[in-house]
Coordinates of C-alpha atoms in Angstrom, one line a residue:
Chain A
M145 CA -11.8 22.5 -0.7
S146 CA -12.3 19.4 1.4
L147 CA -9.7 18.0 3.8
I148 CA -8.9 15.2 1.4
T149 CA -8.2 17.8 -1.4
L150 CA -6.0 19.8 1.0
T151 CA -4.1 16.6 1.9
W152 CA -3.8 15.6 -1.7
K153 CA -2.4 19.0 -2.7
S154 CA 0.0 18.8 0.1
L155 CA 1.2 15.4 -1.1
L156 CA 1.6 16.7 -4.6
S157 CA 3.8 19.5 -3.4
R158 CA 6.2 16.9 -2.0
K159 CA 6.6 14.5 -4.8
W160 CA 9.9 13.0 -3.7
T161 CA 8.6 12.2 -0.3
V162 CA 5.4 10.7 -1.8
W163 CA 7.4 8.5 -4.1
L164 CA 9.8 7.4 -1.4
C165 CA 7.0 6.5 1.0
S166 CA 4.9 4.8 -1.7
L167 CA 7.9 2.9 -3.0
S168 CA 8.7 1.7 0.5
V169 CA 5.1 0.4 0.9
A170 CA 5.1 -0.9 -2.7
L171 CA 8.4 -2.8 -2.3
T172 CA 7.3 -4.3 1.0
L173 CA 3.9 -5.4 -0.4
S174 CA 5.3 -6.7 -3.7
L175 CA 7.9 -8.8 -1.8
V176 CA 5.2 -10.1 0.6
L177 CA 2.9 -10.9 -2.3
T178 CA 5.6 -12.6 -4.3
L179 CA 6.9 -14.6 -1.4
Q180 CA 3.4 -15.6 -0.4
T181 CA 2.6 -16.6 -4.0
I182 CA 5.8 -18.7 -4.2
K183 CA 4.8 -20.3 -0.8
S184 CA 1.2 -21.0 -1.8
S185 CA 2.1 -22.1 -5.3
S186 CA 4.6 -24.6 -3.9
E187 CA 2.0 -25.9 -1.6
D188 CA -0.6 -26.1 -4.3
S189 CA 1.8 -27.6 -6.7
F190 CA 2.5 -30.3 -4.2
T191 CA -1.0 -31.0 -3.0
Q192 CA -3.0 -30.4 -6.2
T193 CA -0.8 -31.8 -9.0
I194 CA -2.4 -35.2 -8.6
S195 CA -5.8 -36.2 -7.4
Q196 CA -7.9 -39.4 -7.3
V197 CA -4.8 -41.6 -7.7
D198 CA -4.8 -44.3 -5.0
L199 CA -1.3 -45.7 -5.6
L200 CA 1.8 -44.8 -7.5
V201 CA 3.7 -47.9 -8.6
G202 CA 7.3 -48.1 -9.8
A203 CA 10.4 -50.3 -9.6
R204 CA 11.6 -50.9 -6.1
G205 CA 13.7 -48.1 -4.7
G206 CA 13.1 -44.9 -2.8
Q207 CA 9.6 -43.8 -2.0
L208 CA 10.5 -40.1 -2.4
Q209 CA 12.3 -40.7 -5.6
L210 CA 9.3 -42.4 -7.1
L211 CA 7.0 -39.6 -6.0
L212 CA 9.3 -36.9 -7.4
F213 CA 10.0 -38.4 -10.8
S214 CA 6.5 -39.8 -11.5
V215 CA 4.5 -36.7 -10.3
F216 CA 6.8 -33.7 -10.3
N217 CA 9.1 -34.6 -13.2
M218 CA 12.1 -34.2 -10.8
G219 CA 15.0 -36.6 -11.0
S220 CA 14.7 -39.9 -12.9
A221 CA 13.8 -43.5 -12.4
T222 CA 16.8 -45.8 -11.6
N223 CA 14.8 -48.9 -12.9
N224 CA 11.9 -49.5 -15.1
I225 CA 9.1 -52.0 -14.7
S226 CA 8.4 -54.4 -17.5
I227 CA 5.3 -54.0 -19.7
E228 CA 4.3 -57.5 -18.8
A229 CA 4.3 -56.7 -15.1
Y230 CA 2.2 -53.6 -15.9
E231 CA -0.3 -55.6 -17.9
K232 CA -0.6 -58.1 -15.1
W233 CA -1.5 -55.5 -12.5
K234 CA -3.6 -53.5 -14.9
N235 CA -6.0 -56.4 -15.2
H236 CA -6.2 -57.0 -11.4
K237 CA -9.7 -57.4 -10.2
S238 CA -9.5 -54.6 -7.6
I239 CA -8.2 -51.9 -10.1
E240 CA -10.6 -49.6 -11.8
W241 CA -8.0 -47.9 -14.1
T242 CA -4.3 -47.3 -14.6
I243 CA -2.1 -44.7 -16.3
P244 CA 1.3 -45.8 -17.5
I245 CA 4.2 -43.3 -17.4
S246 CA 7.5 -43.5 -19.3
L247 CA 10.1 -40.9 -18.7
G248 CA 13.7 -40.2 -19.7
D249 CA 13.6 -37.8 -22.6
S250 CA 13.3 -34.1 -22.9
F251 CA 12.3 -31.5 -25.4
K252 CA 14.3 -28.2 -25.2
G253 CA 14.5 -28.6 -21.4
F254 CA 10.9 -29.7 -20.9
R255 CA 10.2 -33.3 -19.6
V256 CA 8.8 -35.7 -22.1
V257 CA 6.1 -38.1 -20.7
G258 CA 5.3 -41.3 -22.6
T259 CA 1.8 -42.4 -21.8
N260 CA -1.5 -43.5 -23.4
L261 CA -4.9 -42.0 -23.8
D262 CA -5.9 -43.2 -20.3
F263 CA -3.8 -40.4 -19.0
F264 CA -6.1 -37.8 -20.5
K265 CA -9.1 -39.8 -19.6
H266 CA -8.4 -40.5 -15.9
Y267 CA -5.8 -38.0 -14.7
R268 CA -7.3 -35.5 -12.2
F269 CA -5.7 -32.4 -10.6
K270 CA -6.9 -29.7 -8.2
K271 CA -9.4 -32.2 -6.7
D272 CA -11.6 -33.0 -9.7
Q273 CA -10.3 -31.2 -12.8
S274 CA -9.5 -33.1 -15.9
L275 CA -7.1 -32.3 -18.7
K276 CA -8.6 -30.5 -21.6
V277 CA -7.2 -29.9 -25.1
E278 CA -7.1 -26.2 -25.8
S279 CA -6.4 -26.6 -29.5
G280 CA -5.9 -29.6 -31.8
R281 CA -6.5 -33.2 -30.6
L282 CA -4.9 -35.9 -28.5
F283 CA -2.2 -38.1 -30.1
N284 CA -3.1 -41.4 -31.8
Q285 CA 0.2 -42.2 -33.6
E286 CA 3.8 -42.8 -32.6
A287 CA 5.1 -39.6 -34.1
E288 CA 2.6 -37.3 -32.6
V289 CA 3.1 -35.0 -29.6
V290 CA 0.7 -33.1 -27.2
L291 CA 2.2 -30.1 -25.4
G292 CA 1.5 -28.6 -22.0
S293 CA 0.4 -25.0 -22.2
Q294 CA 3.6 -23.6 -20.8
V295 CA 5.8 -25.5 -23.3
A296 CA 3.8 -24.2 -26.3
K297 CA 3.9 -20.7 -24.9
A298 CA 7.6 -20.7 -24.0
L299 CA 8.7 -22.3 -27.2
K300 CA 6.1 -20.5 -29.3
L301 CA 5.0 -23.7 -30.9
K302 CA 1.7 -24.2 -32.7
L303 CA -0.2 -27.1 -34.2
N304 CA 1.7 -29.1 -36.9
D305 CA 5.1 -27.7 -35.9
Q306 CA 7.9 -30.3 -35.6
A307 CA 9.5 -31.3 -32.3
I308 CA 12.9 -33.0 -32.1
I309 CA 13.2 -34.8 -28.8
T310 CA 16.5 -35.3 -27.0
H311 CA 17.6 -38.3 -24.9
G312 CA 18.1 -37.4 -21.2
V313 CA 16.5 -34.7 -19.3
T314 CA 19.1 -31.9 -19.4
K315 CA 19.6 -29.0 -21.8
G316 CA 22.9 -28.1 -23.5
S317 CA 25.6 -29.9 -25.5
G318 CA 26.3 -33.6 -25.1
V319 CA 22.7 -34.7 -25.2
V320 CA 21.5 -37.1 -28.0
H321 CA 19.1 -35.5 -30.5
H322 CA 16.7 -37.9 -32.2
D323 CA 16.9 -35.8 -35.3
D324 CA 15.7 -38.6 -37.5
E325 CA 12.5 -39.0 -35.4
P326 CA 10.8 -35.6 -35.6
F327 CA 7.4 -35.5 -33.8
Q328 CA 4.5 -33.4 -35.0
V329 CA 2.5 -31.2 -32.6
V330 CA -1.1 -32.3 -32.8
G331 CA -2.5 -30.8 -29.6
I332 CA -1.9 -28.2 -26.9
L333 CA -3.5 -28.6 -23.5
E334 CA -5.3 -26.0 -21.5
P335 CA -3.2 -24.5 -18.6
T336 CA -3.6 -26.3 -15.3
G337 CA -1.3 -24.2 -13.1
T338 CA 0.7 -27.4 -12.2
V339 CA 3.8 -29.1 -13.5
L340 CA 1.6 -30.7 -16.2
D341 CA 1.9 -27.4 -18.1
S342 CA 5.6 -27.8 -18.5
S343 CA 5.4 -31.4 -19.9
V344 CA 5.4 -32.9 -23.4
Y345 CA 3.2 -35.9 -24.0
V346 CA 3.9 -38.7 -26.5
T347 CA 2.6 -42.3 -26.9
L348 CA 4.4 -45.1 -25.0
E349 CA 5.2 -46.6 -28.4
G350 CA 6.7 -43.4 -29.7
M351 CA 8.9 -43.0 -26.6
D352 CA 10.1 -46.6 -26.9
H353 CA 10.6 -46.3 -30.6
L354 CA 13.0 -43.4 -30.1
H355 CA 15.5 -45.5 -28.2
H356 CA 16.0 -49.0 -29.5
H357 CA 12.9 -50.8 -30.3
H358 CA 12.4 -49.9 -33.9
D359 CA 11.4 -53.5 -34.6
N360 CA 8.5 -53.6 -32.4
D361 CA 5.2 -51.7 -32.2
H362 CA 4.8 -52.1 -28.5
A363 CA 6.7 -50.5 -25.5
K364 CA 8.9 -52.9 -23.6
S365 CA 8.9 -51.1 -20.3
I366 CA 7.6 -48.1 -18.4
S367 CA 8.9 -46.0 -15.6
A368 CA 5.8 -46.1 -13.3
F369 CA 2.1 -46.2 -13.4
Y370 CA -0.8 -44.6 -11.4
L371 CA -3.7 -46.7 -10.4
R372 CA -7.2 -46.2 -9.0
T373 CA -8.9 -49.0 -7.1
K374 CA -12.6 -49.9 -7.5
N375 CA -13.1 -49.7 -3.8
R376 CA -10.8 -47.4 -1.7
V377 CA -10.9 -50.0 1.2
E378 CA -8.8 -52.3 -1.0
T379 CA -6.0 -49.8 -1.5
L380 CA -3.8 -50.9 1.4
Q381 CA -4.4 -54.6 0.6
L382 CA -3.4 -53.9 -3.0
Q383 CA -0.3 -51.9 -1.9
R384 CA 0.8 -54.9 0.2
E385 CA 0.3 -57.3 -2.7
I386 CA 2.3 -55.2 -5.1
N387 CA 5.1 -54.6 -2.6
E388 CA 5.3 -58.3 -1.8
W389 CA 5.1 -59.5 -5.4
K390 CA 8.0 -61.9 -6.1
T391 CA 8.0 -62.0 -9.9
E392 CA 9.4 -58.4 -10.3
P393 CA 10.5 -56.1 -7.5
M394 CA 8.0 -53.3 -7.4
M395 CA 6.9 -50.6 -5.0
A396 CA 3.5 -49.0 -4.5
I397 CA 3.1 -45.8 -2.5
L398 CA 0.1 -43.8 -1.3
P399 CA 0.5 -40.4 -3.1
G400 CA -1.4 -38.4 -0.5
Y401 CA 0.7 -39.9 2.4
A402 CA 3.9 -39.5 0.5
L403 CA 3.0 -35.9 -0.5
S404 CA 2.2 -34.8 3.1
E405 CA 5.4 -36.5 4.4
L406 CA 7.5 -34.8 1.8
W407 CA 5.8 -31.4 2.5
N408 CA 6.4 -31.9 6.2
N409 CA 10.1 -32.6 5.4
L410 CA 10.1 -29.4 3.5
S411 CA 8.3 -27.4 6.2
Y412 CA 11.5 -25.5 7.1
F413 CA 11.3 -24.0 3.6
E414 CA 7.7 -22.9 4.3
N415 CA 8.7 -21.6 7.7
I416 CA 11.6 -19.6 6.2
L417 CA 9.3 -18.1 3.6
Q418 CA 6.8 -17.2 6.4
L419 CA 9.5 -15.6 8.5
M420 CA 10.7 -13.6 5.5
V421 CA 7.2 -12.4 4.8
G422 CA 6.9 -11.3 8.4
L423 CA 10.2 -9.6 8.5
V424 CA 9.7 -7.8 5.2
A425 CA 6.3 -6.5 6.4
L426 CA 7.8 -5.4 9.8
F427 CA 10.7 -3.5 8.1
G428 CA 8.2 -1.9 5.7
A429 CA 6.0 -0.6 8.5
I430 CA 9.0 0.7 10.4
T431 CA 10.3 2.4 7.2
L432 CA 6.9 4.1 6.6
V433 CA 6.8 5.3 10.2
L434 CA 10.4 6.7 10.0
L435 CA 9.8 8.4 6.7
M436 CA 6.5 10.0 7.8
T437 CA 8.0 11.1 11.1
L438 CA 11.0 12.6 9.3
T439 CA 8.8 14.6 7.0
L440 CA 7.0 16.1 10.0
E441 CA 10.2 18.1 10.7
S442 CA 10.2 19.6 7.2
R443 CA 6.5 20.3 7.5
R444 CA 6.7 22.3 10.7
R445 CA 5.9 25.5 9.0
E446 CA 3.0 24.1 7.1
I447 CA 1.5 22.6 10.3
A448 CA 2.0 26.0 12.1
I449 CA 0.1 27.8 9.3
L450 CA -2.8 25.4 9.6
R451 CA -2.7 25.9 13.4
S452 CA -2.7 29.7 13.1
V453 CA -5.6 29.7 10.7
G454 CA -7.6 27.6 13.2
A455 CA -6.8 24.0 12.8
S456 CA -6.9 22.0 16.0
P457 CA -4.1 19.6 16.9
R458 CA -6.7 16.9 16.3
L459 CA -7.3 18.1 12.7
V460 CA -3.6 18.4 12.0
S461 CA -3.1 14.8 13.1
K462 CA -6.1 13.8 11.0
V463 CA -4.3 15.3 7.9
I464 CA -1.2 13.3 8.7
L465 CA -3.3 10.2 9.2
L466 CA -5.1 10.8 5.9
E467 CA -1.8 11.4 4.1
T468 CA -0.3 8.1 5.4
L469 CA -3.4 6.3 4.3
I470 CA -3.3 7.8 0.8
L471 CA 0.4 6.8 0.6
T472 CA -0.5 3.3 1.7
V473 CA -3.3 2.9 -0.8
F474 CA -1.1 4.3 -3.6
G475 CA 1.9 2.2 -2.5
S476 CA -0.3 -0.9 -2.2
L477 CA -1.5 -0.6 -5.8
L478 CA 2.0 0.0 -7.0
G479 CA 3.1 -3.0 -5.0
L480 CA 0.5 -5.2 -6.6
V481 CA 1.6 -4.2 -10.1
M482 CA 5.3 -4.7 -9.1
S483 CA 4.5 -8.2 -7.6
K484 CA 2.7 -9.2 -10.8
V485 CA 5.7 -8.1 -12.9
M486 CA 8.0 -9.9 -10.5
L487 CA 6.0 -13.1 -10.8
I488 CA 5.9 -13.0 -14.6
V489 CA 9.7 -12.7 -14.6
L490 CA 10.1 -15.4 -11.9
N491 CA 7.5 -17.8 -13.4
Q492 CA 9.6 -19.0 -16.3
M493 CA 12.7 -19.2 -14.1
M494 CA 10.8 -21.4 -11.6
I495 CA 9.4 -23.6 -14.3
D496 CA 12.8 -24.1 -15.9
K497 CA 14.7 -24.7 -12.6
I498 CA 12.2 -26.6 -10.3
G499 CA 9.1 -27.2 -12.5
L500 CA 7.1 -24.9 -10.2
V501 CA 4.2 -23.0 -11.9
L502 CA 3.5 -19.8 -10.0
S503 CA -0.1 -18.6 -9.6
S504 CA -0.8 -16.1 -12.4
S505 CA -4.2 -14.7 -11.5
L506 CA -4.5 -11.0 -12.1
L507 CA -6.1 -10.3 -8.7
S508 CA -6.5 -13.2 -6.3
L509 CA -8.4 -13.3 -3.0
Q510 CA -5.0 -13.7 -1.3
D511 CA -3.8 -10.4 -3.0
L512 CA -6.9 -8.6 -1.7
Q513 CA -6.3 -10.0 1.8
F514 CA -2.7 -8.8 1.8
I515 CA -3.7 -5.4 0.5
L516 CA -6.3 -5.1 3.3
V517 CA -3.6 -6.1 5.8
A518 CA -1.2 -3.5 4.3
L519 CA -3.9 -0.9 4.7
I520 CA -4.5 -1.9 8.3
V521 CA -0.8 -1.9 9.0
G522 CA -0.4 1.4 7.2
G523 CA -3.3 2.8 9.2
I524 CA -1.8 1.6 12.5
S525 CA 1.7 2.9 11.5
S526 CA 0.2 6.3 10.6
L527 CA -1.0 6.7 14.2
I528 CA 2.6 7.3 15.3
P529 CA 3.5 10.3 13.1
S530 CA -0.1 11.5 13.6
Y531 CA 0.2 11.3 17.4
L532 CA 3.6 13.0 17.2
S533 CA 2.2 15.9 15.1
Y534 CA -0.7 16.2 17.6
Q535 CA 1.8 16.5 20.5
R536 CA 4.0 18.9 18.7
S537 CA 1.0 21.1 17.7
L538 CA 0.0 21.3 21.4
K539 CA 3.6 22.0 22.5
E540 CA 4.8 24.5 19.9
G541 CA 1.7 26.7 19.7
L542 CA 1.9 29.2 16.9
I543 CA 5.3 29.5 15.3
R544 CA 5.8 32.7 13.5
Chain B
M230 CA -19.3 41.6 31.3
S231 CA -19.9 45.0 29.8
E232 CA -21.7 44.9 26.5
Q233 CA -19.1 47.2 25.0
N234 CA -16.2 45.0 25.8
L235 CA -14.9 42.2 23.6
I236 CA -12.2 41.1 26.1
E237 CA -12.1 41.3 29.8
I238 CA -9.0 39.9 31.7
R239 CA -8.9 39.6 35.5
D240 CA -5.9 38.5 37.7
L241 CA -4.3 36.5 34.9
E242 CA -1.1 34.8 35.6
F243 CA 0.9 32.6 33.3
S244 CA 4.2 30.8 34.1
Y245 CA 6.5 28.1 32.9
G246 CA 7.4 26.2 36.0
Q247 CA 8.7 28.7 38.5
A248 CA 9.2 31.4 35.9
S249 CA 6.4 33.9 35.8
I250 CA 5.9 35.0 32.2
L251 CA 2.7 37.1 32.3
K252 CA 0.8 38.9 35.1
I253 CA -2.2 41.0 34.1
P254 CA -4.4 42.2 37.1
E255 CA -7.1 43.8 34.8
W256 CA -7.4 44.6 31.2
N257 CA -10.4 45.4 29.0
L258 CA -10.7 45.8 25.3
K259 CA -13.7 47.5 23.7
K260 CA -15.3 46.2 20.5
G261 CA -14.0 48.0 17.4
D262 CA -10.8 49.3 19.2
Q263 CA -7.6 49.4 17.3
V264 CA -4.7 48.7 19.8
F265 CA -1.0 49.2 19.3
L266 CA 1.0 46.8 21.4
Q267 CA 4.7 47.1 21.8
G268 CA 7.2 45.0 23.7
A269 CA 10.7 43.8 23.5
S270 CA 11.7 40.2 22.7
G271 CA 11.1 38.1 25.8
S272 CA 8.6 40.6 27.3
G273 CA 5.8 38.0 27.2
K274 CA 4.2 39.4 24.1
S275 CA 4.0 36.1 22.2
T276 CA 2.6 34.4 25.2
F277 CA 0.0 37.1 25.6
L278 CA -1.1 36.7 21.9
E279 CA -1.2 32.9 22.3
I280 CA -3.5 33.3 25.3
L281 CA -5.7 35.8 23.5
S282 CA -6.0 33.4 20.5
G283 CA -6.9 30.5 22.8
V284 CA -3.8 28.4 22.0
L285 CA -2.5 28.7 25.6
K286 CA -4.4 28.6 28.8
A287 CA -3.2 30.6 31.9
Q288 CA -2.9 28.9 35.2
K289 CA -4.7 31.6 37.1
G290 CA -7.3 34.3 36.5
S291 CA -10.0 34.7 34.0
Y292 CA -10.2 35.7 30.3
R293 CA -13.6 36.5 28.9
F294 CA -13.9 36.8 25.1
D295 CA -17.3 37.8 23.6
H296 CA -19.1 36.7 26.8
Q297 CA -17.3 33.4 27.0
E298 CA -15.0 32.3 29.8
V299 CA -12.2 31.1 27.6
F300 CA -10.2 29.2 30.3
R301 CA -13.3 27.1 31.0
L302 CA -13.5 25.9 27.4
S303 CA -12.0 22.6 26.4
D304 CA -9.0 22.5 24.0
S305 CA -11.2 21.8 21.0
Q306 CA -13.7 24.5 22.0
R307 CA -10.8 27.0 22.2
D308 CA -9.7 25.8 18.8
Q309 CA -13.2 26.4 17.5
L310 CA -13.2 29.9 19.0
R311 CA -10.0 30.8 17.2
L312 CA -11.3 29.1 14.0
N313 CA -14.5 31.1 13.9
K314 CA -13.9 34.4 15.8
I315 CA -10.2 35.2 15.8
S316 CA -7.8 35.8 13.0
L317 CA -4.0 36.1 13.0
V318 CA -1.6 37.8 10.6
F319 CA 2.1 37.3 10.9
Q320 CA 5.2 39.0 9.5
N321 CA 5.7 36.3 6.8
F322 CA 2.0 36.2 6.1
N323 CA 1.9 32.4 6.4
L324 CA 0.4 31.4 3.1
I325 CA 0.5 27.8 2.1
P326 CA 2.7 27.9 -1.0
Y327 CA 1.2 25.0 -3.0
L328 CA -2.4 26.3 -2.7
S329 CA -3.9 29.0 -4.9
V330 CA -4.7 32.4 -3.7
E331 CA -8.4 31.5 -3.5
E332 CA -7.7 28.3 -1.6
N333 CA -5.5 30.1 0.8
I334 CA -8.2 32.7 1.4
L335 CA -10.9 30.1 1.9
L336 CA -8.6 27.8 4.1
P337 CA -10.4 28.6 7.4
F338 CA -13.6 27.1 5.9
S339 CA -11.7 24.1 4.6
L340 CA -10.6 23.6 8.2
G341 CA -14.2 23.8 9.5
A342 CA -14.8 27.5 10.1
K343 CA -18.5 28.5 9.9
H344 CA -19.4 30.8 7.1
P345 CA -20.4 34.1 8.6
V346 CA -22.8 34.4 5.7
S347 CA -23.8 31.8 3.1
S348 CA -21.0 30.2 1.2
S349 CA -22.0 31.9 -2.0
E350 CA -21.9 35.3 -0.2
T351 CA -18.5 34.4 1.1
L352 CA -17.3 33.9 -2.4
Q353 CA -18.8 37.2 -3.4
L354 CA -17.1 38.9 -0.5
M355 CA -13.8 37.3 -1.5
N356 CA -14.1 38.5 -5.0
Q357 CA -15.1 42.0 -3.8
L358 CA -12.1 42.2 -1.5
L359 CA -9.7 40.8 -4.2
Q360 CA -11.0 43.6 -6.4
E361 CA -10.7 46.3 -3.8
L362 CA -7.1 45.3 -3.2
S363 CA -6.4 45.0 -6.9
I364 CA -5.4 41.4 -6.9
E365 CA -8.4 39.8 -8.5
S366 CA -6.2 38.5 -11.4
L367 CA -4.2 36.4 -8.9
K368 CA -7.1 34.3 -7.7
N369 CA -6.0 31.1 -9.4
Q370 CA -2.2 31.7 -9.0
K371 CA -0.3 29.6 -6.5
A372 CA 0.8 31.5 -3.5
Q373 CA 4.4 30.5 -4.2
N374 CA 4.3 32.5 -7.4
I375 CA 3.1 35.9 -6.1
S376 CA 5.1 38.8 -4.7
H377 CA 5.6 39.7 -1.1
G378 CA 3.3 42.7 -1.4
Q379 CA 0.6 40.6 -3.0
A380 CA 1.0 37.9 -0.3
Q381 CA 0.4 40.5 2.5
R382 CA -2.9 41.5 0.8
V383 CA -3.9 37.9 0.4
A384 CA -3.1 37.2 4.0
A385 CA -5.2 40.2 5.0
I386 CA -8.2 39.0 3.0
R387 CA -7.9 35.5 4.5
A388 CA -7.8 37.0 8.0
F389 CA -11.0 39.0 7.3
I390 CA -13.0 36.6 5.1
K391 CA -14.5 34.9 8.2
K392 CA -15.5 38.4 9.6
P393 CA -13.5 37.8 12.9
L394 CA -14.3 39.7 16.0
L395 CA -10.6 40.0 16.8
L396 CA -7.6 40.3 14.5
L397 CA -4.2 39.7 16.0
A398 CA -1.5 41.1 13.8
D399 CA 2.0 40.2 15.0
E400 CA 4.6 42.5 13.4
P401 CA 3.1 42.2 10.0
T402 CA 4.9 45.3 8.7
S403 CA 8.4 44.7 10.1
A404 CA 9.8 43.3 6.8
L405 CA 8.2 46.0 4.6
D406 CA 9.5 49.3 3.3
E407 CA 7.8 52.5 4.3
N408 CA 5.5 52.7 1.3
S409 CA 4.4 49.1 1.6
R410 CA 3.9 49.5 5.3
E411 CA 1.6 52.4 4.9
A412 CA -0.3 50.7 2.2
F413 CA -0.7 47.6 4.3
L414 CA -1.9 49.6 7.3
K415 CA -4.4 51.3 5.1
V416 CA -5.8 47.9 4.0
L417 CA -5.9 46.6 7.6
F418 CA -7.8 49.6 8.9
H419 CA -10.2 49.6 5.9
L420 CA -11.0 45.9 6.4
C421 CA -11.3 46.3 10.2
E422 CA -13.9 49.0 9.7
K423 CA -15.7 47.1 7.0
M424 CA -15.9 43.8 9.0
K425 CA -16.3 45.6 12.4
S426 CA -13.3 43.7 13.7
T427 CA -11.2 44.7 16.8
L428 CA -7.5 44.9 16.1
I429 CA -4.4 44.3 18.2
F430 CA -1.4 45.3 16.2
V431 CA 2.0 44.3 17.6
S432 CA 5.1 46.2 16.4
H433 CA 8.5 47.5 17.4
D434 CA 8.0 50.5 15.2
T435 CA 6.6 53.2 17.5
T436 CA 6.2 55.7 14.7
L437 CA 3.0 53.8 13.8
K438 CA 1.3 54.1 17.2
S439 CA -0.3 57.5 16.5
V440 CA -2.9 56.0 14.1
F441 CA -4.3 53.5 16.7
T442 CA -7.0 54.3 19.2
Q443 CA -5.2 52.7 22.2
N444 CA -1.5 52.2 22.9
I445 CA -0.2 49.6 25.4
S446 CA 3.2 48.1 26.0
I447 CA 4.2 44.9 27.7
K448 CA 7.3 44.8 29.9
S449 CA 8.4 41.8 32.0
G450 CA 5.0 40.2 31.5
Q451 CA 3.1 43.2 32.7
L452 CA 0.8 45.5 30.6
Q453 CA 1.5 49.2 30.9

């Protein structure tokens, strides 16, 4: 029988202690992993939702408001910009491409985005990833709708199902249902891990048609548009031109700059999460040390037997060290499973409430790093009860 | 050191602070002797056993065990000495309840004791001793499920499986009835003879001392 087998059998004989200690490690790690995932997902969601867009353009108003509604589906536009203004800037010599965005409707709580095929052609997220259709195709008619992966999953929708879009962006009674304008699901997008997954895409004309322009095949206005310049150097010049345009009051913002400014404003949120992660980890380590130290008292006799048979104080402390490490490994695995379950439960809630998609990978590099840290912390924590058992073994000699 | 002696003690003094616990000017123990040691509570008996087993180190004097100057050994060397050459049996037999009888017997080797013979021969010896003491059927039973009488025999086999030079038995019969006591003593003497081990048997029960080759008592920390 090896020392590990002896330790394992000793642990099995104290199931309650094992569960308690493992649960303490598991709860700590699951909370740390969950908080860390929320933290990094928030950051990713902010920094990776949109790439390769040089300017966001909307009606004149707040910079933050334009960023939030046009990129994160949060809040709404107070004013629209006319389609004529959009067409004018779209054909500007410095602009490579544009993506028009029209907002204001929802589908069972998910934001409806009116746009055109340029959105699917040019939009990039997570640096250089483009949107891909998982099943079906892109829309080409007014009454067709393409769903973000999370929408299809949450509402259990499949191709050719009908979607009745409501006016306004809230759920519940009092909202106007466009019952007479059912849309047909023609495509479902691949997951992106961003807010795009919880959006519903229709044509600009379809969006406009819903409201009041039944007599016209073309949209009258849009909420905002994204643009890419032919030469990045021209971005600031173009921004100034748009902002100073007299014909229609408009505002162009740099998404990267606005995003980092917003994230800096929200840094207290990040700091609080970081502090919580640290405190939870500290309390977890203290709890483990306390539990292991308390169990030493109940194991006095067992330790004395080992000593009388010939175990040195060093060997006894090695057994305690090994025990704590086994508990930490077991607790870490349990914690990983618990955090994944917690994230699955939280994910839908976060999407519904703040449009945040939590990272859903089964085992990320971050998870492995935190498990490694947990094992190191567990190892360091185990030195305390191990040292105490060593001292006690020296002091108490052979108890009979 | 005389070839015949297993233990030689000279001018040994042990104290806790100012309080002198043990004072032994000279004491020798021959190999193969069976010693009966009696002493009241607080007489220094436990300290004497802990010194003999290498757990404690006296402040003064010398203690030679099997030609080794024990007080000159490091803590871990003294632990090794106990692990390989000295066995202890206590009143409550000190079996680990969640281990099987076999695992309890082989525990010294799990803790690093050297096999006196090859490991397969050790297993053979264990099976033979289990058979001799009529408990071979208990080999895979957990120690917590066996009777008191069976536990004392298991403890005896564990003590002898490493063929110790010295067996320290501290009141192993005090909780037993007369029949069990006699049976246990018989087992102890039989195994001592078989393994050529020296025995120091501590007891309050002076009726037992006639069967031992040497009788000593300890009083106020002094051997008499």
